[in-house]
CSV table of C-alpha atoms in Angstrom, one decimal:
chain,number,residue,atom,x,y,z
A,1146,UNK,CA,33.3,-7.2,-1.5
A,1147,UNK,CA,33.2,-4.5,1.4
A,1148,UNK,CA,32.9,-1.7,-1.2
A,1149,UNK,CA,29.9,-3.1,-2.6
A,1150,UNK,CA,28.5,-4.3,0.8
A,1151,UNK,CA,28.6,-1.0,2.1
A,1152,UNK,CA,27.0,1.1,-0.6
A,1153,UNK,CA,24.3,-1.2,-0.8
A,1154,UNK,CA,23.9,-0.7,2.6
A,1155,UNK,CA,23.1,2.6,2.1
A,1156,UNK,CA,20.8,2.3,-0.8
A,1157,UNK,CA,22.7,4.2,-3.3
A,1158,UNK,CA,21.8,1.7,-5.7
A,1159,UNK,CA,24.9,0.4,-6.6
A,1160,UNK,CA,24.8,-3.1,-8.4
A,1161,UNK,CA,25.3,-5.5,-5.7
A,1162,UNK,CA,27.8,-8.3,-6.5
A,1163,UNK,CA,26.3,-11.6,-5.7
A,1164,UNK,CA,24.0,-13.0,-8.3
A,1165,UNK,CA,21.0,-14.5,-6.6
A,1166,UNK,CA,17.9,-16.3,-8.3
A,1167,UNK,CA,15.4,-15.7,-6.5
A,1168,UNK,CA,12.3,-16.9,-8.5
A,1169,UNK,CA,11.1,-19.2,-5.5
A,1170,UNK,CA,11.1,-16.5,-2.8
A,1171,UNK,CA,7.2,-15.5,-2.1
A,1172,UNK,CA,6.8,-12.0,-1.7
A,1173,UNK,CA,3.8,-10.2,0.0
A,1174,UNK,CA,3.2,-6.6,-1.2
A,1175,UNK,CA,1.1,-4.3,1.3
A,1176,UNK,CA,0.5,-0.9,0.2
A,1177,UNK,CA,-3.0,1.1,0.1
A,1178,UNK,CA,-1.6,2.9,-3.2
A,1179,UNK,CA,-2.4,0.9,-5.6
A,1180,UNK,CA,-0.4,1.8,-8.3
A,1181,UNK,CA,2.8,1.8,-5.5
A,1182,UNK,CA,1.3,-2.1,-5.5
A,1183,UNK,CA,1.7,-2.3,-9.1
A,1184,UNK,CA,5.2,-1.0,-9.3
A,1185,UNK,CA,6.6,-3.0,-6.6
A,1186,UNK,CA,5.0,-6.1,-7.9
A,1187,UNK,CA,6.4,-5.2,-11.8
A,1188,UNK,CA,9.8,-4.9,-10.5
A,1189,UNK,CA,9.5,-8.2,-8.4
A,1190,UNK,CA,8.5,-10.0,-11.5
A,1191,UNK,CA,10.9,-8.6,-13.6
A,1192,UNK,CA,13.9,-10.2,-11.1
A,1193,UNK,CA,12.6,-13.3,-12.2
A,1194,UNK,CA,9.9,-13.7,-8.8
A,1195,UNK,CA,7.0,-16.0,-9.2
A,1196,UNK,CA,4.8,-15.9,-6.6
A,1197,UNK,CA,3.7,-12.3,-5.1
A,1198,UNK,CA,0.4,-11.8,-3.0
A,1199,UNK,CA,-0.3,-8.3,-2.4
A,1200,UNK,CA,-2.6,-6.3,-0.2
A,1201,UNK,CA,-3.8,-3.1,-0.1
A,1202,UNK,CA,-4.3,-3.1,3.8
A,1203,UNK,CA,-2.3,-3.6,7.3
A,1204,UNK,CA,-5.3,-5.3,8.2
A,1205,UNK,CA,-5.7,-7.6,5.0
A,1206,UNK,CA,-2.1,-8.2,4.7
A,1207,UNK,CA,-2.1,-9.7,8.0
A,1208,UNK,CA,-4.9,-12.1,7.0
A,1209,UNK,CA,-2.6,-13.4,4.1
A,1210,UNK,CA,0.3,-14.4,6.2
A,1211,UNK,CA,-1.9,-17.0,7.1
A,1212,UNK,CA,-2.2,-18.7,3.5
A,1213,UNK,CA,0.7,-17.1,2.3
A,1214,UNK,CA,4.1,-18.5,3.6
A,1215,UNK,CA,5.6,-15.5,2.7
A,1216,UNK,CA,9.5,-14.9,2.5
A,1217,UNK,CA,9.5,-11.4,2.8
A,1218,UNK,CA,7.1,-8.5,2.9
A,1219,UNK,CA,7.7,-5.6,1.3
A,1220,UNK,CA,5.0,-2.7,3.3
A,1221,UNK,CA,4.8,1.2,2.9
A,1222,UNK,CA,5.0,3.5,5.9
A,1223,UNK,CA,2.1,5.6,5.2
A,1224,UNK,CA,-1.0,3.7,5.4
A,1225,UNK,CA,-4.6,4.3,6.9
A,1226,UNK,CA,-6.0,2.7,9.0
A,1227,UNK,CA,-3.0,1.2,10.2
A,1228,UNK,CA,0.5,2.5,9.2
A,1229,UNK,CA,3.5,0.5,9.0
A,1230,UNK,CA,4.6,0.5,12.1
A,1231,UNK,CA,1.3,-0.6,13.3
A,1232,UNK,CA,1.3,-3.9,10.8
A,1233,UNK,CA,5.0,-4.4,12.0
A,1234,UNK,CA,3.9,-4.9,15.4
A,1235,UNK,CA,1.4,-6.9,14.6
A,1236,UNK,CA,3.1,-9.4,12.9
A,1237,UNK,CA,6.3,-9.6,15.3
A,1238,UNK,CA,3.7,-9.4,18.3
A,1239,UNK,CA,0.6,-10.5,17.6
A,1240,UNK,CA,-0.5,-13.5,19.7
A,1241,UNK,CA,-2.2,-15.4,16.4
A,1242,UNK,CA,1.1,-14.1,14.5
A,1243,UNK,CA,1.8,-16.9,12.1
A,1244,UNK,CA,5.0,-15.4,10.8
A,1245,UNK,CA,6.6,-13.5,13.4
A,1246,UNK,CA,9.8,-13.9,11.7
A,1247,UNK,CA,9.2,-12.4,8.2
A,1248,UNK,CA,12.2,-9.9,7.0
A,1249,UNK,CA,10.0,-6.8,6.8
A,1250,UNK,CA,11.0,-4.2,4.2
A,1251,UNK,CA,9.9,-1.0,4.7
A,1252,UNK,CA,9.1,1.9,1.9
A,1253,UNK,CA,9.4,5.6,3.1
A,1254,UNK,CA,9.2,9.1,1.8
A,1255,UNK,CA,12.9,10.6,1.6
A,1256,UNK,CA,11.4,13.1,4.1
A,1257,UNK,CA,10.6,10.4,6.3
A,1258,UNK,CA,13.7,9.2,7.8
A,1259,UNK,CA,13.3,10.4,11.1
A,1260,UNK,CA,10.9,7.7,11.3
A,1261,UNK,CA,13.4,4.8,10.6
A,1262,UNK,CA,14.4,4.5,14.2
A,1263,UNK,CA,10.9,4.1,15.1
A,1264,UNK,CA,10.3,1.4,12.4
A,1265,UNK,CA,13.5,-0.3,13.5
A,1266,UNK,CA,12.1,-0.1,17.3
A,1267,UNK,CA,8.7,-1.8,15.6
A,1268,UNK,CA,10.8,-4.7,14.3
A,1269,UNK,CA,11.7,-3.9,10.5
A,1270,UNK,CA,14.7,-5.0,9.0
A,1271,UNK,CA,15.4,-2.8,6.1
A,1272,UNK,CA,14.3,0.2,4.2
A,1273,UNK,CA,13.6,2.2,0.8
A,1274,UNK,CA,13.6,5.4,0.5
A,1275,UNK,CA,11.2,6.2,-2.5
A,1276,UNK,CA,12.1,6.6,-5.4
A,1277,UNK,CA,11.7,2.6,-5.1
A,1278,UNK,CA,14.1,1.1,-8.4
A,1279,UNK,CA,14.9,-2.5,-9.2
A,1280,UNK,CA,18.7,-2.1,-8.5
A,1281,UNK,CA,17.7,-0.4,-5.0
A,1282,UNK,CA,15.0,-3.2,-3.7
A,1283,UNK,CA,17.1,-6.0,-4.9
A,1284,UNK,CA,20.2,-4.8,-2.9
A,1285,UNK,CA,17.5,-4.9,0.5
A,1286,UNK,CA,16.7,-8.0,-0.9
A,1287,UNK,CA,20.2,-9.5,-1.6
A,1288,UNK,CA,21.3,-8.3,2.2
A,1289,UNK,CA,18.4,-10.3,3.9
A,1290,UNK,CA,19.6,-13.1,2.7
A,1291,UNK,CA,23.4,-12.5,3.2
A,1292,UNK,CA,23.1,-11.3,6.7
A,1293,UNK,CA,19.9,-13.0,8.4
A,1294,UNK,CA,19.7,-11.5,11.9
A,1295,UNK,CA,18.7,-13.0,15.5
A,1296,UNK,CA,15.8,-11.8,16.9
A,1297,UNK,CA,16.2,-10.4,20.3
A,1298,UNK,CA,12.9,-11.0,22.9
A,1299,UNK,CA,13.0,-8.2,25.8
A,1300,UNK,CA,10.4,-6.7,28.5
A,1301,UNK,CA,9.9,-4.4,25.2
A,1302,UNK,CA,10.7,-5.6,22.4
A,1303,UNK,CA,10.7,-8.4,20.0
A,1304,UNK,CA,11.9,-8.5,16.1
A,1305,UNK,CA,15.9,-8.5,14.5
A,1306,UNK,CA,18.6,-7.6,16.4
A,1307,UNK,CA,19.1,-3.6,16.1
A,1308,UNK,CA,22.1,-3.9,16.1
A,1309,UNK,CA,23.9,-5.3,12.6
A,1310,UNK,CA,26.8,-7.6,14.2
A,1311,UNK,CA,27.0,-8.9,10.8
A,1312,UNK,CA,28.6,-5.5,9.6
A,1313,UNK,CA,32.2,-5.2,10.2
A,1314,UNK,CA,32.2,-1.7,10.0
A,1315,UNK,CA,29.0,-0.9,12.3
A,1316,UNK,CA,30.5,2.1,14.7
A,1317,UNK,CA,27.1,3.0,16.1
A,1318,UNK,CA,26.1,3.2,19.6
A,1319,UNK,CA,26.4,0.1,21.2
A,1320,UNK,CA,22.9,-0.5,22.6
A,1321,UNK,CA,23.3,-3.1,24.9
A,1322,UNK,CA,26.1,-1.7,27.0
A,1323,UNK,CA,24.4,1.4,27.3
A,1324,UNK,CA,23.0,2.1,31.2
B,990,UNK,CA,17.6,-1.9,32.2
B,991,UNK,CA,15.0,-4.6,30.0
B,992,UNK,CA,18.4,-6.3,28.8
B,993,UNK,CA,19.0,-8.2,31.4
B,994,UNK,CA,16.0,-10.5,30.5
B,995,UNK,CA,17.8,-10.4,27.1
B,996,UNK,CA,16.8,-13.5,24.7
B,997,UNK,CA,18.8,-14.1,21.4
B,998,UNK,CA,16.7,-16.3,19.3
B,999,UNK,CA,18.3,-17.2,15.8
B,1000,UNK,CA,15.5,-18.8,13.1
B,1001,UNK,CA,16.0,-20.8,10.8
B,1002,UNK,CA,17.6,-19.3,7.9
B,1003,UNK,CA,15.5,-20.8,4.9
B,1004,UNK,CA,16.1,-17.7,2.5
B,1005,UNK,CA,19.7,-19.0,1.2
B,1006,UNK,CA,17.9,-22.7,0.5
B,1007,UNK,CA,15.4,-21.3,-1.4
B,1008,UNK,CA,18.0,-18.9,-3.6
B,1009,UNK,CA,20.1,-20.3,-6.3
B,1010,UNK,CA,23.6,-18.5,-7.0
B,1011,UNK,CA,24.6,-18.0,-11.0
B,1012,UNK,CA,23.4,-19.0,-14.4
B,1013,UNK,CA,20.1,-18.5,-15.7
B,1014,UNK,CA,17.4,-16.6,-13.9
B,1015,UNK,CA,20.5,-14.8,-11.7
B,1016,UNK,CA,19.7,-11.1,-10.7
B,1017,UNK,CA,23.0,-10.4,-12.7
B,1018,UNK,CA,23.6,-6.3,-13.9
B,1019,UNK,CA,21.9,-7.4,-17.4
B,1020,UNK,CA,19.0,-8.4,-15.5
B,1021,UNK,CA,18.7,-5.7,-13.2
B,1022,UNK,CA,19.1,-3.3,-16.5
B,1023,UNK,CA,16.3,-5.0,-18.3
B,1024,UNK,CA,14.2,-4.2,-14.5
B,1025,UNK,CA,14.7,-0.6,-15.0
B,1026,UNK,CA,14.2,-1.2,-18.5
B,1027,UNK,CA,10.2,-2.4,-18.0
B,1028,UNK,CA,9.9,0.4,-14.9
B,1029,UNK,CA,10.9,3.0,-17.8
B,1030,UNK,CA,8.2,1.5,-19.8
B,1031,UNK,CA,5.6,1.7,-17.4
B,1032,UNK,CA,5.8,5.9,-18.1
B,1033,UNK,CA,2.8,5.6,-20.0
B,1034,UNK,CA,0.9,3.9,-17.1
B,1035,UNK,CA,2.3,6.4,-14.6
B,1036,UNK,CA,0.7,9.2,-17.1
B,1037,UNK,CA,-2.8,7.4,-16.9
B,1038,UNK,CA,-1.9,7.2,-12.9
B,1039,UNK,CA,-0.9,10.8,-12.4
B,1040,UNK,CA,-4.2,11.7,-14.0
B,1041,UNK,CA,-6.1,10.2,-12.0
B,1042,UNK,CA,-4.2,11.3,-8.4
B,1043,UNK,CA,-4.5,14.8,-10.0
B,1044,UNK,CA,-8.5,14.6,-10.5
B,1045,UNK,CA,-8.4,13.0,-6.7
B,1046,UNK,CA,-6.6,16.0,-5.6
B,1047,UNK,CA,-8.5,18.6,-7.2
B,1048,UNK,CA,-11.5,17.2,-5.4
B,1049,UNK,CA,-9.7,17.0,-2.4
B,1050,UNK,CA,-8.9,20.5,-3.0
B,1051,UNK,CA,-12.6,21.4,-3.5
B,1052,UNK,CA,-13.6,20.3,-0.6
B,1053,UNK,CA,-10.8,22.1,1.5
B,1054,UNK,CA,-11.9,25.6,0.0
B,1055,UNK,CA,-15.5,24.9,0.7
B,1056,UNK,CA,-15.3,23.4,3.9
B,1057,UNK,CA,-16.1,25.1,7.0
B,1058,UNK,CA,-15.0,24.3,10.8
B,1059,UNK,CA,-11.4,23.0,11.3
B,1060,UNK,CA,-10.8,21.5,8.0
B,1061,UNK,CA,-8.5,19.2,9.4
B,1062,UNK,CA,-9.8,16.2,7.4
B,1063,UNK,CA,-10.3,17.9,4.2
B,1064,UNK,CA,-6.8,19.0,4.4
B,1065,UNK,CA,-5.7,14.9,5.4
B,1066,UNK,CA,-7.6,14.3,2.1
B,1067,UNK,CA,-5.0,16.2,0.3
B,1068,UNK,CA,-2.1,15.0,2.2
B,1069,UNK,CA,-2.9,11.8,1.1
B,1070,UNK,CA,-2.9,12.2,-2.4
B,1071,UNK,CA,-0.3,14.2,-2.8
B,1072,UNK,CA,1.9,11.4,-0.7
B,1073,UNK,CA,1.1,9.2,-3.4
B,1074,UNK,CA,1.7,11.6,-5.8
B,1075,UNK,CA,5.4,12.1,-3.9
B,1076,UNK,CA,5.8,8.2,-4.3
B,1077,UNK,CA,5.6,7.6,-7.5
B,1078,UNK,CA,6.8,10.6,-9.6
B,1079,UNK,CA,10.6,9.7,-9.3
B,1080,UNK,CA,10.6,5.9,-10.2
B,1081,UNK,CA,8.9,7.0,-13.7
B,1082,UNK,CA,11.8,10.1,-14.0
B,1083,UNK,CA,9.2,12.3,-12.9
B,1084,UNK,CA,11.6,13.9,-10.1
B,1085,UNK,CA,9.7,17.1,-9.7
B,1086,UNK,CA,6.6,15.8,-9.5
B,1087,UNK,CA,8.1,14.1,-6.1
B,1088,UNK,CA,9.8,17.4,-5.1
B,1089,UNK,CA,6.4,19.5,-5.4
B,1090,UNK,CA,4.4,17.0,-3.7
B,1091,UNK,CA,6.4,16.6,-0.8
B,1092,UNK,CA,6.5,20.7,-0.5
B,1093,UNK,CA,2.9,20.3,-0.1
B,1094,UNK,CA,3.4,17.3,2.3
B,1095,UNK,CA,5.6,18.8,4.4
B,1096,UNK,CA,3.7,21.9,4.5
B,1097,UNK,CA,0.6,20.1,5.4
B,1098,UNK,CA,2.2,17.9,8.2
B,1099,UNK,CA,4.8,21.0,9.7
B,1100,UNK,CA,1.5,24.1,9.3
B,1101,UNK,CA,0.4,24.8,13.0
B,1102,UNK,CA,-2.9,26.2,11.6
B,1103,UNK,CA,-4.9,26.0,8.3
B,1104,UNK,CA,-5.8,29.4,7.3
B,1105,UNK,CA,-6.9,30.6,4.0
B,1106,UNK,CA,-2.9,31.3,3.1
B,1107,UNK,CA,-2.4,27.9,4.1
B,1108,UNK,CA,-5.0,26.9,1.3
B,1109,UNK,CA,-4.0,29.2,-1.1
B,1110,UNK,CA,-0.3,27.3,-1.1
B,1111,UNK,CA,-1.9,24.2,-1.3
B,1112,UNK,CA,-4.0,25.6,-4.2
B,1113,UNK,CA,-0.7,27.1,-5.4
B,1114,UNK,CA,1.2,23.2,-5.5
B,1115,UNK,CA,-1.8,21.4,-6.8
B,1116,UNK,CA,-1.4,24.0,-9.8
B,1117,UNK,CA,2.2,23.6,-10.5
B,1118,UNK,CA,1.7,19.6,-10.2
B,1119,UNK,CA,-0.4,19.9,-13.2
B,1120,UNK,CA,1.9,21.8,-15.2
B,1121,UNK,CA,4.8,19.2,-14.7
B,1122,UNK,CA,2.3,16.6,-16.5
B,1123,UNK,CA,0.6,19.2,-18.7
B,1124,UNK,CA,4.3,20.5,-19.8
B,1125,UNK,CA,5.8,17.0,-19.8
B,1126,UNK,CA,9.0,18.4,-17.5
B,1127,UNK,CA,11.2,15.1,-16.9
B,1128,UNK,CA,13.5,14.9,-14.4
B,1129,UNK,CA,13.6,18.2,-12.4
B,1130,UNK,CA,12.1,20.3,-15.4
B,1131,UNK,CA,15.2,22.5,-15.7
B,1132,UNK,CA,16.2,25.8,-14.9
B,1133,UNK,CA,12.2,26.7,-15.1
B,1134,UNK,CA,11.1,23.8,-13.2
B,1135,UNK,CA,14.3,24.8,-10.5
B,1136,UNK,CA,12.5,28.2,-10.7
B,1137,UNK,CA,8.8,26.5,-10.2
B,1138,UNK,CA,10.3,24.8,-6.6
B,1139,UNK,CA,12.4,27.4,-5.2
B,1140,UNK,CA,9.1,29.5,-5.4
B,1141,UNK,CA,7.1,27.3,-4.1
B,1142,UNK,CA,9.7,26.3,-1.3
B,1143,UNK,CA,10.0,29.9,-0.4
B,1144,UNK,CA,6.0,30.2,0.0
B,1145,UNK,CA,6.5,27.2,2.7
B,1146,UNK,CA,9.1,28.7,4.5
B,1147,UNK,CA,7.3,31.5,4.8
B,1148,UNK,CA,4.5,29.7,6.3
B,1149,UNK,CA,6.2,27.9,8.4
B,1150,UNK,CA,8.5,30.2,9.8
């Protein structure tokens, strides 16, 4: 199992080895590219999903969360008015919040990365690096629901534990000691 | 530090309730094939797509060349197609097309000024863009289009340096 835990972790796009249905997960798809929207939403309904809302706005997707129970949202980085980040915060922080929970995955540009810490620090749980493929978002998908994470509530943040004290081989810095 | 007012909450973990494990409707390796399998199919739609973000950033384009002032905005214009453009091109097998357009990103977003050279190697990726669709070069295009993005990656680096 470790092999296959680990290089799904990193998004190689390795098969992963649990076989989940997951045709009554709701998805909500927020992305102002509209044929990004289209993708995402093709690939989710080809792994058997049912029920995807989408939005093509921070600001619009927010207003679904409040019809749409959603499981997880899938969001892009890059969006105007508000980015990513900014919809992340909103929904972990946001006073009228009605899901502050979600598991947030995030799409990036490979050139991107250096924002990851930042959209870890807004409360996301996992990533894609575009190219976005089936086998890739369903590994995200399959490791949300293997290893759901605490939230943590400090003076400055709220949103999953950063650190993953799910992963047995996590040898990061270990935030909480540091002074 | 803030972790000392440190609070662990743990929701409730609906997800694996909701998720059955095995037998019909599993995301097994089959199923995950026949997921790239309609993504591979979409290639057609990603043409009609490309064709479209390519007329957007021509226009973009138009109005960087003509405008006057800063030309910030006209220059975000592009950006933004061209991220699009970046997003897309390598889930259809399109690599290149995501390799040129993030040149162009990252020359947009790194540039400390935006000077007619600037615009000419914007001009300069908009035009190679077109020839990956116009020439139908899959993947990275080859040893020409390996040529095509070393060039253009040298003009960046020049301009950025």
């Amino acid at each position: 199992m470790l092999v296959g835990y680990d290089v799904a972790a990193l998004g190689q796009g390795v098969p992963p080895m649990a076989d989940y249905n997951i045709e009554n997960l709701k998805f909500l798809v927020v992305d102002d590219d509209a044929n990004m929207r289209h993708l995402v939403t093709t690939i989710l309904s080809s792994l058997g999903v049912r029920n995807t809302a989408t939005a093509n706005s921070a600001e619009k997707g927010f207003g679904q969360l409040y019809d749409f129970d959603a499981d997880i949202v899938i969001c892009d980085l890059r969006m105007e008015p508000l980015d990513g980040l900014e919809f992340t915060k909103m929904i972990r922080n946001h006073d009228t919040s009605p899901n502050r929970y979600v598991p947030i995955i995030m799409l990036t540009g490979h050139s991107e990365l250096s924002a990851v810490e930042q959209a870890r620090d807004a409360g996301v749980h996992e990533f894609i690096a575009k190219p976005v493929s089936a086998t890739r978002l369903y590994a995200k998908i399959k490791r949300i629901i293997e290893h759901p994470r605490a939230f943590i509530r400090t003076e400055d943040y709220f949103g999953p534990d950063r650190r993953r004290r799910q992963d047995p081989d996590y040898n990061g810095p270990e935030r909480r000691k540091a002074k | 530090m803030a972790d000392d007012k440190l609070e662990v909450i743990n929701p409730p973990n609906t997800l694996k309730q909701k998720v059955g494990t095995g037998g019909a409707g599993a995301v097994d390796l089959e199923a995950l094939e026949r997921a790239e399998q309609v993504i591979a199919g979409m290639t057609d739609s990603y043409l009609d797509w490309v064709v479209e973000d390519l007329k957007k950033i021509d226009k973009a384009y138009a109005n960087l060349e003509a405008a006057t002032g800063d030309r910030k905005a006209e220059m975000e214009a592009v950006f933004h197609v061209s991220h699009d453009i970046k997003g897309q091109g390598g889930s259809f097998g399109y690599d290149l097309m995501t390799s040129i357009a993030n040149e162009l990103c990252r020359l947009i977003e790194k540039a400390d000024k935006i000077g007619d050279e600037e615009v000419e190697a914007v001009k300069l990726h908009i035009a190679s863009l077109k020839l990956v669709i116009g020439e139908d070069m899959k993947g990275q295009g080859g040893k020409a289009g390996e040529k095509m993005l070393a060039g253009l990656q040298q003009v960046c680096d020049k301009l950025l340096a």
